[in-house]
CSV table of C-alpha atoms in Angstrom, one decimal:
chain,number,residue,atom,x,y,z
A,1032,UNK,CA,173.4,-80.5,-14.1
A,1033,UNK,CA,170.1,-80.6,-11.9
A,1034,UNK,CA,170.0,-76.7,-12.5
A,1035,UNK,CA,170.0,-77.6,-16.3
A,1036,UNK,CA,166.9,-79.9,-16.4
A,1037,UNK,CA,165.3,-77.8,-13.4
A,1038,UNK,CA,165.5,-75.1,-16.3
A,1039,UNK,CA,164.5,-77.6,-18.9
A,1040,UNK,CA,161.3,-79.0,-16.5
A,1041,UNK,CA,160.1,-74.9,-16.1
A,1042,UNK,CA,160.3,-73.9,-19.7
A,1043,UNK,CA,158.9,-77.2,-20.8
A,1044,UNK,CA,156.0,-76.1,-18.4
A,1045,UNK,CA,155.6,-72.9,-19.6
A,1046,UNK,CA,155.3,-74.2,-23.1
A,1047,UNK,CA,152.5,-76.8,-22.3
A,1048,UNK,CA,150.9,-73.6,-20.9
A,1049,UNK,CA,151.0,-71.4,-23.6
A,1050,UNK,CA,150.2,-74.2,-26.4
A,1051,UNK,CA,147.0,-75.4,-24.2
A,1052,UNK,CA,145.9,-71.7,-23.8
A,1053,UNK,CA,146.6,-70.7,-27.2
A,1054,UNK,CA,149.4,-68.2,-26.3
A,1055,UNK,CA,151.8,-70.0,-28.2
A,1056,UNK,CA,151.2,-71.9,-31.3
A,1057,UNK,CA,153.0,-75.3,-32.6
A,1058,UNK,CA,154.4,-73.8,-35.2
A,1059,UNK,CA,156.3,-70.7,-32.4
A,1060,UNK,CA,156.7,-73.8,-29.8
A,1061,UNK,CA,159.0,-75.8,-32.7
A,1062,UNK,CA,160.9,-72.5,-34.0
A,1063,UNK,CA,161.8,-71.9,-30.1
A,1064,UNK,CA,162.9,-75.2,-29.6
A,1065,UNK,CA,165.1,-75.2,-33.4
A,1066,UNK,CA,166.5,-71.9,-31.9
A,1067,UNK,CA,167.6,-73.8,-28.5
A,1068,UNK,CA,169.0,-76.6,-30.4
A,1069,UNK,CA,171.1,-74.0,-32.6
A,1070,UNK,CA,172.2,-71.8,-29.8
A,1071,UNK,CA,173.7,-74.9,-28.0
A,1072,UNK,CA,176.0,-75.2,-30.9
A,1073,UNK,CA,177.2,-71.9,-31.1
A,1074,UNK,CA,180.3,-70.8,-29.2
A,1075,UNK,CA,177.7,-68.8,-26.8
A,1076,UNK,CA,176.4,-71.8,-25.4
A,1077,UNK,CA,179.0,-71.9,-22.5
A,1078,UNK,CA,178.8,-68.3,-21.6
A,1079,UNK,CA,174.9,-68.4,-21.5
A,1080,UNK,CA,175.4,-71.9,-19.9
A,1081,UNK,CA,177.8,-70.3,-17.1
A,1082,UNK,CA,175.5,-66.7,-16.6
A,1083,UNK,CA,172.0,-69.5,-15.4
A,1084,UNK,CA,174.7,-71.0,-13.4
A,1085,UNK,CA,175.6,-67.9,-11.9
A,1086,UNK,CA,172.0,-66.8,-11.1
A,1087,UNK,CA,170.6,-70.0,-9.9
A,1088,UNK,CA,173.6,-69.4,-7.5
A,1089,UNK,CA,172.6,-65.9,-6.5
A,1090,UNK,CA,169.1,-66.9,-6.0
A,1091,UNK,CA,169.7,-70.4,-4.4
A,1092,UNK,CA,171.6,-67.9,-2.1
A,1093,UNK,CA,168.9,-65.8,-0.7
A,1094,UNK,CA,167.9,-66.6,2.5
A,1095,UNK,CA,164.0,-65.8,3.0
């Protein structure tokens, strides 16, 4: 669960980023977010759910 809103938290960054520096408009911001909501319902949600998992593994692995 704290990789889930870690993910949440970085996108929701990016987002504020693009919208303030007019890379992404409102309009792309709430189609992106409709598309999230949708995907979440599908039956992909749990593989794409268990692949982040996977790779915040990998990279929480990696010893500097």
């Amino acid at each position: 669960m704290a990789v889930s809103i870690s993910v949440v938290l970085l996108l929701l960054i990016l987002a504020v980023i693009f919208l303030r520096t007019g890379g992404l408009k409102i309009s792309h911001a709430l189609v992106c977010l409709l598309l999230g909501f949708f995907l979440a319902g599908t039956n992909m949600a749990p593989t794409i759910h268990s692949g982040l998992t996977a790779t915040a593994e990998i990279v929480g692995s990696i010893q500097p």
